[in-house]
XYZ file of C-alpha atoms in Angstrom:
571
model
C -38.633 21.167 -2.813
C -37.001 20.299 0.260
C -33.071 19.540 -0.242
C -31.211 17.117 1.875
C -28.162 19.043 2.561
C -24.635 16.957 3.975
C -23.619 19.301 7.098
C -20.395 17.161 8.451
C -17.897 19.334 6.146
C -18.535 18.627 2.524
C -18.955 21.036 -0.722
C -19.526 21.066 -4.216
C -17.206 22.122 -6.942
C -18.565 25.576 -6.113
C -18.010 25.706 -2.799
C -21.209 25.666 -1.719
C -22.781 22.515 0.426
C -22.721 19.706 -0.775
C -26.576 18.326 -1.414
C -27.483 14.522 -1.040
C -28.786 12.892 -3.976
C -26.950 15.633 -6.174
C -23.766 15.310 -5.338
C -21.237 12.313 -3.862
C -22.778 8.794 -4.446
C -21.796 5.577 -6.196
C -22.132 7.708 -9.713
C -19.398 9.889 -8.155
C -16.998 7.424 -6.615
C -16.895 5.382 -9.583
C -14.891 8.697 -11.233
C -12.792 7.816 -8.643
C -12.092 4.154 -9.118
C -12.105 4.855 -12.732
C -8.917 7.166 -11.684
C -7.623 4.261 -9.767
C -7.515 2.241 -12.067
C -5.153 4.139 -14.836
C -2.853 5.090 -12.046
C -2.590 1.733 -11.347
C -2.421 0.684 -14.872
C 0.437 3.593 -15.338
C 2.875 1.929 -12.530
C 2.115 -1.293 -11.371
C 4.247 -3.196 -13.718
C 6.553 -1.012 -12.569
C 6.805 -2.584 -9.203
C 7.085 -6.139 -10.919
C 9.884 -5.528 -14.013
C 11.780 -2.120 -12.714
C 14.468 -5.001 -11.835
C 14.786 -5.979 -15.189
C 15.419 -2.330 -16.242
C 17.482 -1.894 -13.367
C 19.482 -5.562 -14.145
C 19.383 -5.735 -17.565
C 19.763 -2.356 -18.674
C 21.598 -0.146 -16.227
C 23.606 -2.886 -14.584
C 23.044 -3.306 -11.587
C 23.589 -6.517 -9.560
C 20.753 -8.775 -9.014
C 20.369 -8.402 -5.039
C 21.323 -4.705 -5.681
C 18.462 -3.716 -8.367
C 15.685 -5.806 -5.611
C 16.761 -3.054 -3.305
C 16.854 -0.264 -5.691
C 12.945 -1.745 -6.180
C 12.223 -2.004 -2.765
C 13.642 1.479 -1.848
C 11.415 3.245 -4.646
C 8.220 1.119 -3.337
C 8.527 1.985 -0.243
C 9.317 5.698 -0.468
C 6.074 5.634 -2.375
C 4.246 4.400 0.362
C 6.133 5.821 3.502
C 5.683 9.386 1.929
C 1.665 8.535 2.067
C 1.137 10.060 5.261
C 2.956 12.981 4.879
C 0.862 13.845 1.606
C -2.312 13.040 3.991
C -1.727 15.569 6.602
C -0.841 18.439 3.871
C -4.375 17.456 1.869
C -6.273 17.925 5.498
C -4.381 20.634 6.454
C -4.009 22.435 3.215
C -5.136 21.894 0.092
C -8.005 19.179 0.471
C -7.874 15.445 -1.215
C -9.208 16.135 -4.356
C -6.959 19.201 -5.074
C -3.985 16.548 -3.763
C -4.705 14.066 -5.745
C -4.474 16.418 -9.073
C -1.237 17.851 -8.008
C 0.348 14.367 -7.517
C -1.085 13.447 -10.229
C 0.722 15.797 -12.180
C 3.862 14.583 -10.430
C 3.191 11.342 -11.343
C 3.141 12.321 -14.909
C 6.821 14.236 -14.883
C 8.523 11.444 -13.302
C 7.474 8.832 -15.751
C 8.084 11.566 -18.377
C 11.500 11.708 -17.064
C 12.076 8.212 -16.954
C 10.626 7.744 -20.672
C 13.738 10.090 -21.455
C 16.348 8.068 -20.050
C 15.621 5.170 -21.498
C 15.006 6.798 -25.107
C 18.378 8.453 -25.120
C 21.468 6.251 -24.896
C 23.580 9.325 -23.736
C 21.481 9.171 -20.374
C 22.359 5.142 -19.992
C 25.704 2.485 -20.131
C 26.257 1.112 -23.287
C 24.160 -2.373 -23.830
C 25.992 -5.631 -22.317
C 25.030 -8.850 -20.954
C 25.357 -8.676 -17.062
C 25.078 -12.577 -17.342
C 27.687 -13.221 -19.332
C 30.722 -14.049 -16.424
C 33.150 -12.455 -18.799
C 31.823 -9.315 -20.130
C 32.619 -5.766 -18.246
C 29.816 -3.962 -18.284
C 30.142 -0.063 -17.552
C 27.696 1.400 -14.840
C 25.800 4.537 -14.463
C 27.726 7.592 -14.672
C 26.686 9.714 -11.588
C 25.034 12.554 -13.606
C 22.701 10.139 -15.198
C 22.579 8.447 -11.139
C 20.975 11.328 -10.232
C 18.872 12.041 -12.805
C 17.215 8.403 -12.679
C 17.121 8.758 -9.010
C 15.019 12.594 -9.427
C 13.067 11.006 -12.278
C 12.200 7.398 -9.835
C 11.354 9.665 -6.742
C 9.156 12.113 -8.774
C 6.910 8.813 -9.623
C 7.492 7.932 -5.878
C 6.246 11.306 -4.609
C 3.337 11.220 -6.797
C 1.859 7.682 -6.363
C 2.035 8.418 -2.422
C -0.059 11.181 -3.071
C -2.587 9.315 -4.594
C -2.566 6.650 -2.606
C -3.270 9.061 0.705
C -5.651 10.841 -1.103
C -7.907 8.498 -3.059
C -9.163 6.325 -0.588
C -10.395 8.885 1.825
C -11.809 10.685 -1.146
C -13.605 8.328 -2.490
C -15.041 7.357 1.085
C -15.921 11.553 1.682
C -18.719 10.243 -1.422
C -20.647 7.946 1.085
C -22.570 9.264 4.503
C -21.457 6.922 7.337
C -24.689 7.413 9.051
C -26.620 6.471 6.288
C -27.381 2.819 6.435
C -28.090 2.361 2.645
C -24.443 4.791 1.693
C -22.599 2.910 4.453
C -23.103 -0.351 3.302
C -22.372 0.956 -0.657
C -19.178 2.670 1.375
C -17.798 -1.029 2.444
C -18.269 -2.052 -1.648
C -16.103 0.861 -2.506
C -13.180 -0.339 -0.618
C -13.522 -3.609 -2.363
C -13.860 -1.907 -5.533
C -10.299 -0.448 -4.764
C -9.079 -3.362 -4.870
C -11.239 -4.252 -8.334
C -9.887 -1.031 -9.904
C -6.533 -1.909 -9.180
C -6.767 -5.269 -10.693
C -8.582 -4.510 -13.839
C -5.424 -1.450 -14.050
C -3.377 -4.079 -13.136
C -3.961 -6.898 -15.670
C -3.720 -4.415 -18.361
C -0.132 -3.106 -16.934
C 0.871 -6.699 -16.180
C 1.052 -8.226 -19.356
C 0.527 -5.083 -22.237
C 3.052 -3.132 -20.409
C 5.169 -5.477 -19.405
C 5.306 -7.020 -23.048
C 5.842 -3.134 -24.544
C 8.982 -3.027 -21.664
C 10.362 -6.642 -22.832
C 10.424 -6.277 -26.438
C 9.302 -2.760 -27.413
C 11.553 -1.181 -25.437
C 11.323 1.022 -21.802
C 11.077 4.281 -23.707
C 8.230 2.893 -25.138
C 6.615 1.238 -21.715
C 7.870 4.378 -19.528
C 6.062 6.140 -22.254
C 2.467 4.371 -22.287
C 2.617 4.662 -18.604
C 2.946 7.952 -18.878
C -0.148 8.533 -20.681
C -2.239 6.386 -18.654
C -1.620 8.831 -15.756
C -2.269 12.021 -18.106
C -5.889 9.708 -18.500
C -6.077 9.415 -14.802
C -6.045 12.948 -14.372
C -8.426 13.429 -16.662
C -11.150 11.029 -15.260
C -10.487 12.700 -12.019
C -11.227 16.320 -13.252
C -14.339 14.530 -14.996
C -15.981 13.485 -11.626
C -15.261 16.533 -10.068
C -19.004 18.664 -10.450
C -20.826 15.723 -9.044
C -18.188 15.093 -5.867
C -19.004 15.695 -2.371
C -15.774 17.946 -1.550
C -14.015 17.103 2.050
C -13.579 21.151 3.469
C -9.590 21.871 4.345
C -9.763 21.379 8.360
C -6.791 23.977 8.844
C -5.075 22.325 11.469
C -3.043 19.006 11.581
C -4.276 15.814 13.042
C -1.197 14.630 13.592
C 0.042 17.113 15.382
C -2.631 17.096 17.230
C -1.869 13.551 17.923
C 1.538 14.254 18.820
C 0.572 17.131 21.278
C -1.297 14.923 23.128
C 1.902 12.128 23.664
C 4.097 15.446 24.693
C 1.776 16.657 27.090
C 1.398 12.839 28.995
C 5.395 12.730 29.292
C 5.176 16.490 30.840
C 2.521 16.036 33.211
C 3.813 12.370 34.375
C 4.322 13.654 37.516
C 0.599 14.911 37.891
C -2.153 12.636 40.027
C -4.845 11.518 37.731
C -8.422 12.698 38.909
C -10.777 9.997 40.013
C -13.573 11.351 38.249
C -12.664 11.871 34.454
C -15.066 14.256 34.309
C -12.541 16.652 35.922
C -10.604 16.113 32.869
C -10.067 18.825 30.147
C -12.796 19.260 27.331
C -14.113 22.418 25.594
C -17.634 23.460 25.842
C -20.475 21.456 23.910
C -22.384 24.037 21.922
C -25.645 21.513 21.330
C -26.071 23.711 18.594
C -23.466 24.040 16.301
C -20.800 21.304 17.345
C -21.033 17.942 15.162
C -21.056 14.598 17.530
C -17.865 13.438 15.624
C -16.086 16.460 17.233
C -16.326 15.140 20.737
C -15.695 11.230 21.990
C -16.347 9.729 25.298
C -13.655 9.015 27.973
C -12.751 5.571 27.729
C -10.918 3.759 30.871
C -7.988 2.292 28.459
C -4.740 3.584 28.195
C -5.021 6.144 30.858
C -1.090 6.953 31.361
C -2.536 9.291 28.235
C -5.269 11.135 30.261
C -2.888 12.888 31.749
C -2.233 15.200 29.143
C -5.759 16.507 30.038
C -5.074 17.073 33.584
C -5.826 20.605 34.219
C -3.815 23.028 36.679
C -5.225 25.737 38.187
C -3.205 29.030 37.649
C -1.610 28.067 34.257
C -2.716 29.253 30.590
C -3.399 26.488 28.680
C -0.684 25.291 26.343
C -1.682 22.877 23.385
C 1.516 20.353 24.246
C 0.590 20.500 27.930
C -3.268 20.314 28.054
C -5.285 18.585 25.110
C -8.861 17.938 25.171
C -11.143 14.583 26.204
C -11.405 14.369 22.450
C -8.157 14.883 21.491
C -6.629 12.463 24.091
C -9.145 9.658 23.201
C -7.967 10.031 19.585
C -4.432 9.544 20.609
C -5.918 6.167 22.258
C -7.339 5.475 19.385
C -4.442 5.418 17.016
C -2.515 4.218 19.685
C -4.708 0.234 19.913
C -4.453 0.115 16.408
C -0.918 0.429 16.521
C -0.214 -3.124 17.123
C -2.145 -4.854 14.677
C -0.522 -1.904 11.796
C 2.865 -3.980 12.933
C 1.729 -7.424 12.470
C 1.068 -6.872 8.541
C 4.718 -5.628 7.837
C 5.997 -8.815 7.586
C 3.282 -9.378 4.871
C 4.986 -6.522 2.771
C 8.365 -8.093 3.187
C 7.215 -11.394 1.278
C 5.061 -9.118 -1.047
C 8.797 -7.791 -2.283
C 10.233 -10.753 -2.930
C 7.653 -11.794 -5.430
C 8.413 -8.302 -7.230
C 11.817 -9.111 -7.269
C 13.544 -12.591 -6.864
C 10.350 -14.267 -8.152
C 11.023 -12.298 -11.251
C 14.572 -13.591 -11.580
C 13.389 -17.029 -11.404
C 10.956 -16.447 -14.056
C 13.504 -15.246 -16.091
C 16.072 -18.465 -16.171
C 12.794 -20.658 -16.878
C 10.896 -21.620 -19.733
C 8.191 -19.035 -20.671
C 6.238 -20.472 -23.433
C 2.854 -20.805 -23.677
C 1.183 -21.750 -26.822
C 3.882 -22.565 -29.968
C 6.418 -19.436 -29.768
C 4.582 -17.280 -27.637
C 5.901 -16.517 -24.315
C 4.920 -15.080 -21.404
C 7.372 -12.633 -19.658
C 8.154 -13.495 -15.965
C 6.953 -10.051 -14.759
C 3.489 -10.793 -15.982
C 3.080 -13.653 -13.455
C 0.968 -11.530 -11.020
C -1.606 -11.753 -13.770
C -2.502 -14.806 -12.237
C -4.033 -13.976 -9.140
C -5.088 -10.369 -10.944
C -7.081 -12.415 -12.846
C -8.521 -14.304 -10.013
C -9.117 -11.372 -8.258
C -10.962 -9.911 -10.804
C -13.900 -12.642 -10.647
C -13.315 -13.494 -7.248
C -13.437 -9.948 -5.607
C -17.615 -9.519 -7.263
C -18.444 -12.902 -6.306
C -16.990 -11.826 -2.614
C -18.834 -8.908 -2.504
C -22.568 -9.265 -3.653
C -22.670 -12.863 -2.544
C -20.319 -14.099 -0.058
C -20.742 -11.094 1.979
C -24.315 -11.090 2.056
C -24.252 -14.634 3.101
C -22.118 -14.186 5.927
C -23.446 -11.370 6.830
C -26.646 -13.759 7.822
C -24.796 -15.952 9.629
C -21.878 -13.385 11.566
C -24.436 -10.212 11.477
C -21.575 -8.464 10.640
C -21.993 -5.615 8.280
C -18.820 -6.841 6.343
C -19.433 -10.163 6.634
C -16.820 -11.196 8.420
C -14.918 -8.867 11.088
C -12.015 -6.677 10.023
C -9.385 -8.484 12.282
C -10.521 -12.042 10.817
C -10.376 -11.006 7.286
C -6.889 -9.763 7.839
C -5.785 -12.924 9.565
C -6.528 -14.869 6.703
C -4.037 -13.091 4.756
C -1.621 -13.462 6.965
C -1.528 -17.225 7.535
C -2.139 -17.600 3.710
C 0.710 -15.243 2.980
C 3.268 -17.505 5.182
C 1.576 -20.280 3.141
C 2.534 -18.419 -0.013
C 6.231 -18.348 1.128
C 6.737 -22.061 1.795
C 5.765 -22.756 -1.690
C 8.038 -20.675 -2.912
C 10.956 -21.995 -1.355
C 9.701 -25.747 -2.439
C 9.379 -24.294 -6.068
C 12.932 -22.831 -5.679
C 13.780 -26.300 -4.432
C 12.265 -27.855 -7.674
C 13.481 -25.028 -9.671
C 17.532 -25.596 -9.174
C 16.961 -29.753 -9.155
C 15.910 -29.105 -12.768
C 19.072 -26.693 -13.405
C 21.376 -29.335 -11.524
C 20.037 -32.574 -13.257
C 20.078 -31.022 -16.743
C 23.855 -29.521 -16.223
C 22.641 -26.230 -15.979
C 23.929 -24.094 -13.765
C 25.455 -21.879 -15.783
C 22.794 -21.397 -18.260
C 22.340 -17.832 -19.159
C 18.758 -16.383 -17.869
C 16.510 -15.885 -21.180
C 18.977 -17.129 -23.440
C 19.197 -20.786 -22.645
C 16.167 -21.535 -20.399
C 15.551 -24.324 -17.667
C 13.740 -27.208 -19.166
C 10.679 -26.203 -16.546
C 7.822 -24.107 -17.100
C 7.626 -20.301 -15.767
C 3.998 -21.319 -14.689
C 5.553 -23.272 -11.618
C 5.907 -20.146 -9.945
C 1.847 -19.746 -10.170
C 1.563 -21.378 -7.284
C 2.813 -18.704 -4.966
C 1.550 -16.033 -6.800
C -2.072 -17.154 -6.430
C -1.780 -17.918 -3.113
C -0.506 -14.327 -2.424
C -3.433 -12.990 -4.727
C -5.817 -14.337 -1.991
C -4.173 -13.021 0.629
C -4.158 -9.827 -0.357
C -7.807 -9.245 -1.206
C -8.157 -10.309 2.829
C -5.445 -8.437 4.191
C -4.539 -5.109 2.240
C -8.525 -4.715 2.038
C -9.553 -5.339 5.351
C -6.573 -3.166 6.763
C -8.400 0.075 4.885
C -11.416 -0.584 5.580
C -10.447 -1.667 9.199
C -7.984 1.770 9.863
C -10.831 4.537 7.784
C -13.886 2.711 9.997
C -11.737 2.438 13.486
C -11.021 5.741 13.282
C -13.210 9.259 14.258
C -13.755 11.539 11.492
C -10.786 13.450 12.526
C -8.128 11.243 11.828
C -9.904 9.136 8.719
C -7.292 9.892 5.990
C -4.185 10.001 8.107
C -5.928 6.324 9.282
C -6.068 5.044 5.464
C -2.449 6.023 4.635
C -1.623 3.062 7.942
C -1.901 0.249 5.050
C 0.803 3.062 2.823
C 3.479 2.991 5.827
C 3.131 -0.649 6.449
C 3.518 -1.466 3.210
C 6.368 0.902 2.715
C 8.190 -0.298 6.251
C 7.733 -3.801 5.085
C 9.511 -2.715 1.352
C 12.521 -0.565 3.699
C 12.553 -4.199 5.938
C 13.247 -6.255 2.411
C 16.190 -3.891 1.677
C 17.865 -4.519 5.130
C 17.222 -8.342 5.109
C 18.416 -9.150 2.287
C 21.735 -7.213 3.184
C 21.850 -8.613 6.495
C 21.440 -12.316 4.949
C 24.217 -11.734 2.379
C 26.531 -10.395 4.732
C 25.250 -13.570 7.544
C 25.796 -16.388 4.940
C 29.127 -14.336 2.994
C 31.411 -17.071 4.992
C 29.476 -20.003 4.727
C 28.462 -20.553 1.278
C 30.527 -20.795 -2.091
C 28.143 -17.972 -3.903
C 29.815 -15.052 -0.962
C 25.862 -15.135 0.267
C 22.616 -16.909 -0.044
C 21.795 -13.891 -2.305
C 24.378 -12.544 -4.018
C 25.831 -12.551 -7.439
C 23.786 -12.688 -10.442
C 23.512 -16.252 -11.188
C 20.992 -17.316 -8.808
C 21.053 -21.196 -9.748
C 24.094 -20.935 -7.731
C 22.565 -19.077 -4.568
C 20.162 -20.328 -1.756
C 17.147 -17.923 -2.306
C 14.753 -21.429 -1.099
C 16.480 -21.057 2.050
C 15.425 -17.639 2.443
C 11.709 -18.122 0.903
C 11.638 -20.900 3.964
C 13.015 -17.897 6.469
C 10.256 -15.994 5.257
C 7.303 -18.387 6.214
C 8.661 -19.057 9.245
C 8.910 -15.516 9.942
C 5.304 -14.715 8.922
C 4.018 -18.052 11.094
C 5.826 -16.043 13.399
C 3.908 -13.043 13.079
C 0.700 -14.365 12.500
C 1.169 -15.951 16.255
C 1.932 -12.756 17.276
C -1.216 -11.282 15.709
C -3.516 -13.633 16.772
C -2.367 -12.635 20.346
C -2.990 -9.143 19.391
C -5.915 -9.495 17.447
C -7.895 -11.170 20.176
C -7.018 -8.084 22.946
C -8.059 -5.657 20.673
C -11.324 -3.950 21.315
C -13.519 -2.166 18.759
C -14.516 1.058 18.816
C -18.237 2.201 19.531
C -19.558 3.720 16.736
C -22.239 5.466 19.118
C-alpha cells in the first residue's frame, strides 16, 4: 500500500516521518486544544482577580497591585518569543511545551504555598478601612512571591509560543482540504480558551473569593498537571516539527547588520547578481528559497557580494534570507497598531475589577456574582458566537469576498480595533454613571464589598461584551494573519508577534498609569486621577475616555497602514 509520506520536516513520536492520514490531522490537534484549554482554565482568572490577592491580601495599593498585574502579564507574553526561538533551535515545540508546562505547574505550586501559610503573608487587615495600618510584605516573602509569579510567567510564555505553531505543524498548507481545517484551528484557539476560560472565570474565581487562594492557586495547579497530561496523550498520533538547528532570528538580525555594513555598497541593477546559494532541484524544499521582491531594497544590500572577500554571515545573507527580513519587516507596522488594544485589555483586568467590587453583585436572592467573573460575559458569547462564525459566517462570506477566511486578515483585525475604542468610551460613561450613584446616595466613602453602591455589577457588561467581540476579530486574525504572512522559516517566531504585542501593550499600562498619576498629582484632590484606594474619589472615567481616544487614534493610524500593506504571494 502506497503511504503518503509529509517531506517538509515532520516526524512521528519515533522519529521516523511523519505519514499523512496516520499521523497530524484534526484528531491530533484537538489533543492540542484540549491542552489549551486547561492551561487556560489553570491561569486565566488569574489575569482577572490576581489584584484582589494582590489588594486585599498582601496590601498593596490599588494603582500599585494593576501594575504588579500588568507586569506579570506581560512578562508572560514578552518572554514568548524567546521560548520560540529555543523550541526551533533546540528542543522542538512539543518537547517546549512539556517543559513549560512543568514550569507552569511549580509556580502555581509555589504560589498555592504562600497563600496556605500565613508565615509567607502580612497579617489580615482591611486596606479600605482609612484608619487601619496594615503591614506589607516582608522582603523574603517579596521575593519568594515574585520567583513563584515569574515561574507561572515563564511557563505560560512557553506555551503560548509553542502551541499555536504546534498545533498548525498538524495541518499541510498545501493541502487545500488541511488548509482550510488549519484556518478552523486558529479559531478553535480561541474556542479552547473560552470554554477554559468560563470554567476559570467563575469556579475559580468563586474558590479564590470565598474558599480561599490556597485553595484557587491550588485547583489551578492541577488543571495544568491535566494539561500536561492531554498533551503527552496526543503525542503518538502528532506530526512532530524537526529541531532546525539554527536561529531564525538571528538569522533575521544578520541580515539588518549586514545592510548597515555594506551601506556604502552600489546596489546591482539586476538582482540576480545578488547573493543566493545553489538550488539543488532535487533535494531543496520551495519554502527554502523566496523570490526577490522590489520593496524595501535599502535591505538587499546585505546580499551584495564582493569579490575577494570570504563570506561572513553578518556581511552577506542570502536572497532568501534578506526577503525574510522584508518580510517581518511590513508586518512590523500593523504588530504596532494592536498595542494600544492590549493597553485597554488591562484595564478591564484591573480597574474594571475594582469597580465591580464597590457595586452590587447580586444576582438571584443572596447569590452574588464576584466582579472578576465579569469576563464570563463575552466568554460566554464567544463560546456560541465563535461556531456560528466559523461553519457559517465564514462560508458565507467566503462566497461573496472569495476569501479563504472569509474576510481578509487586515479587515478582521480592524474591526477589533474600532470596537475596542468603542469598548473604552463605555466604560468611562459607566464610570460616569457609576460615581453619580455613589455621590447621590452619600457614598463616597462606602467600603468596597462591605457596603455596596445601590447599582448593579452587571453595568459593567457593557464593556466587557463589547471587548469580547473585539477580540475574537483582532487577537484571532493577528495569528492567523502573522503564522500565514510568514515563510515556513519564521512561522513560530511569527505567532509569538500577537505574545509581544500583547505583552508591550501590558508594560505600556504600567507606565501610563504612572505617568497619569504623577500628570494629574497637582490638579486633583485624590494626589492623581488614579491613586489611592478609594476610587469613588478618583477620575478613572477620565482616563477610560483617554483610552478611546487613544485607540480612535490608532485605529486611524492603522487604517493608513493597513491599506499600504501588501500580501505576500503564496506561490
Amino acid at each position: 500500500m502506497e503511504k503518503l509520506k509529509l517531506v517538509d520536516g515532520k516526524v512521528n513520536w519515533k522519529g521516523e516521518t511523519a505519514v499523512k492520514h496516520k499521523h497530524g490531522g484534526l484528531r491530533a490537534a484537538l489533543f492540542v486544544l484540549l491542552a489549551f484549554a486547561f492551561e487556560n482554565l489553570a491561569n486565566l482568572h488569574l489575569a482577572v482577580n490576581l489584584t484582589t490577592y494582590f489588594n486585599g491580601i498582601l496590601h498593596f495599593e490599588v494603582s500599585d497591585a494593576a501594575n504588579a498585574l500588568t507586569n506579570f502579564m506581560g512578562t508572560g507574553y514578552i518572554l514568548s518569543i524567546i521560548f520560540a526561538v529555543f523550541a526551533d533551535t533546540y528542543i522542538g515545540r512539543f518537547k517546549s511545551i512539556l517543559i513549560s508546562g512543568s514550569v507552569e505547574f511549580l509556580g502555581l505550586a509555589l504560589l498555592t504555598a504562600q497563600a496556605h501559610y500565613s508565615s509567607l503573608r502580612p497579617p489580615p487587615c482591611n486596606v479600605f478601612d482609612p484608619t487601619s495600618r496594615c503591614e506589607k510584605l516582608e522582603s523574603s516573602d517579596t521575593v519568594f512571591l515574585y520567583v513563584a509569579l515569574y515561574l507561572v510567567a515563564a511557563g505560560m510564555a512557553g506555551i503560548k509560543a509553542s502551541i499555536p505553531s504546534h498545533g498548525a505543524d498538524q495541518f499541510d498548507e498545501k493541502d487545500p482540504r488541511e488548509a482550510k481545517t488549519m484556518s478552523s484551528f486558529f479559531n478553535g484557539l480561541l474556542f479552547a480558551l473560552c470554554i477554559g476560560g468560563a470554567v476559570s472565570l467563575t469556579l475559580y474565581v468563586w474558590l479564590d473569593d470565598h474558599k480561599g487562594w490556597d485553595v484557587g492557586f491550588g485547583v489551578s495547579a492541577i488543571a495544568m498537571f491535566l494539561a500536561l497530561i492531554v498533551a503527552v496523550l496526543g503525542w503518538p498520533l502528532y506530526r512532530i516539527h524537526v529541531v532546525q538547528g539554527s536561529s531564525v532570528l538571528l538569522e533575521l538580525i544578520q541580515v539588518f547588520v549586514a545592510a548597515i555594513r555594506n551601506r556604502n555598497l552600489k546596489l546591482p541593477e539586476n538582482p540576480l547578481e545578488l547573493y543566493e546559494i545553489d538550488k539543488d532541484k532535487e533535494a531543496a524544499l520551495e519554502d527554502d528559497f523566496l523570490p526577490h521582491r522590489d520593496v524595501y531594497r535599502f535591505l538587499d544590500k546585505a546580499a551584495i557580494k564582493t569579490a575577494s572577500e570570504k563570506p561572513n554571515p553578518w556581511k552577506l545573507c542570502r536572497v532568501t534570507q534578506v526577503e525574510n527580513a522584508k518580510i517581518l519587516l511590513g508586518m512590523t507596522p500593523v504588530f504596532a497598531c494592536t498595542i494600544i488594544m492590549t493597553l485597554c485589555l488591562a484595564q478591564l483586568q484591573t480597574f474594571s475589577v475594582q469597580q465591580g467590587l464597590t457595586m452590587d453583585t447580586t444576582i438571584v436572592g443572596s447569590f452574588h456574582i464576584p466582579p472578576a467573573s465579569l469576563p464570563i460575559i463575552p466568554v460566554v458569547f464567544l463560546i456560541f458566537i465563535i461556531p456560528f462564525y466559523d461553519q457559517i459566517a465564514v462560508p458565507l462570506l467566503r462566497k461573496v469576498t472569495g476569501h479563504v477566511t472569509g474576510i481578509s486578515h487586515l479587515q478582521r483585525i480592524g474591526v477589533g480595533l474600532i470596537l475596542s475604542s468603542i469598548s473604552m468610551a463605555t466604560a468611562s460613561i459607566m464610570e460616569v454613571k457609576r460615581k453619580s450613584v455613589a455621590r447621590d446616595h452619600n457614598m463616597l466613602d462606602a467600603l468596597p464589598v462591605l457596603q455596596p453602591l445601590p447599582i448593579s455589577v452587571f453595568w459593567l457588561s457593557f464593556q466587557y461584551f463589547i471587548f469580547g467581540i473585539a477580540d475574537m476579530f483582532t487577537y484571532v486574525g493577528l495569528l492567523e494573519f502573522f503564522y500565514s504572512e510568514a515563510p515556513q522559516g519564521l512561522k513560530t517566531v511569527s505567532t509569538c508577534f500577537l505574545w509581544t504585542s500583547m505583552a508591550l501593550g501590558y508594560y505600556l499600562s504600567t507606565i501610563l498609569v504612572q505617568i497619569v498619576n504623577r500628570a494629574t498629582k497637582h490638579i486633583t484632590n485624590s494626589g492623581g486621577w488614579l491613586a489611592g484606594n478609594n476610587i469613588n474619589k478618583n477620575h478613572l472615567n477620565l482616563f477610560y475616555l483617554l483610552l478611546a481616544l487613544l485607540s480612535l487614534v490608532n485605529f486611524c493610524v492603522y487604517l493608513f497602514v493597513s491599506s499600504r500593506y501588501k500580501y505576500r504571494s503564496k506561490n
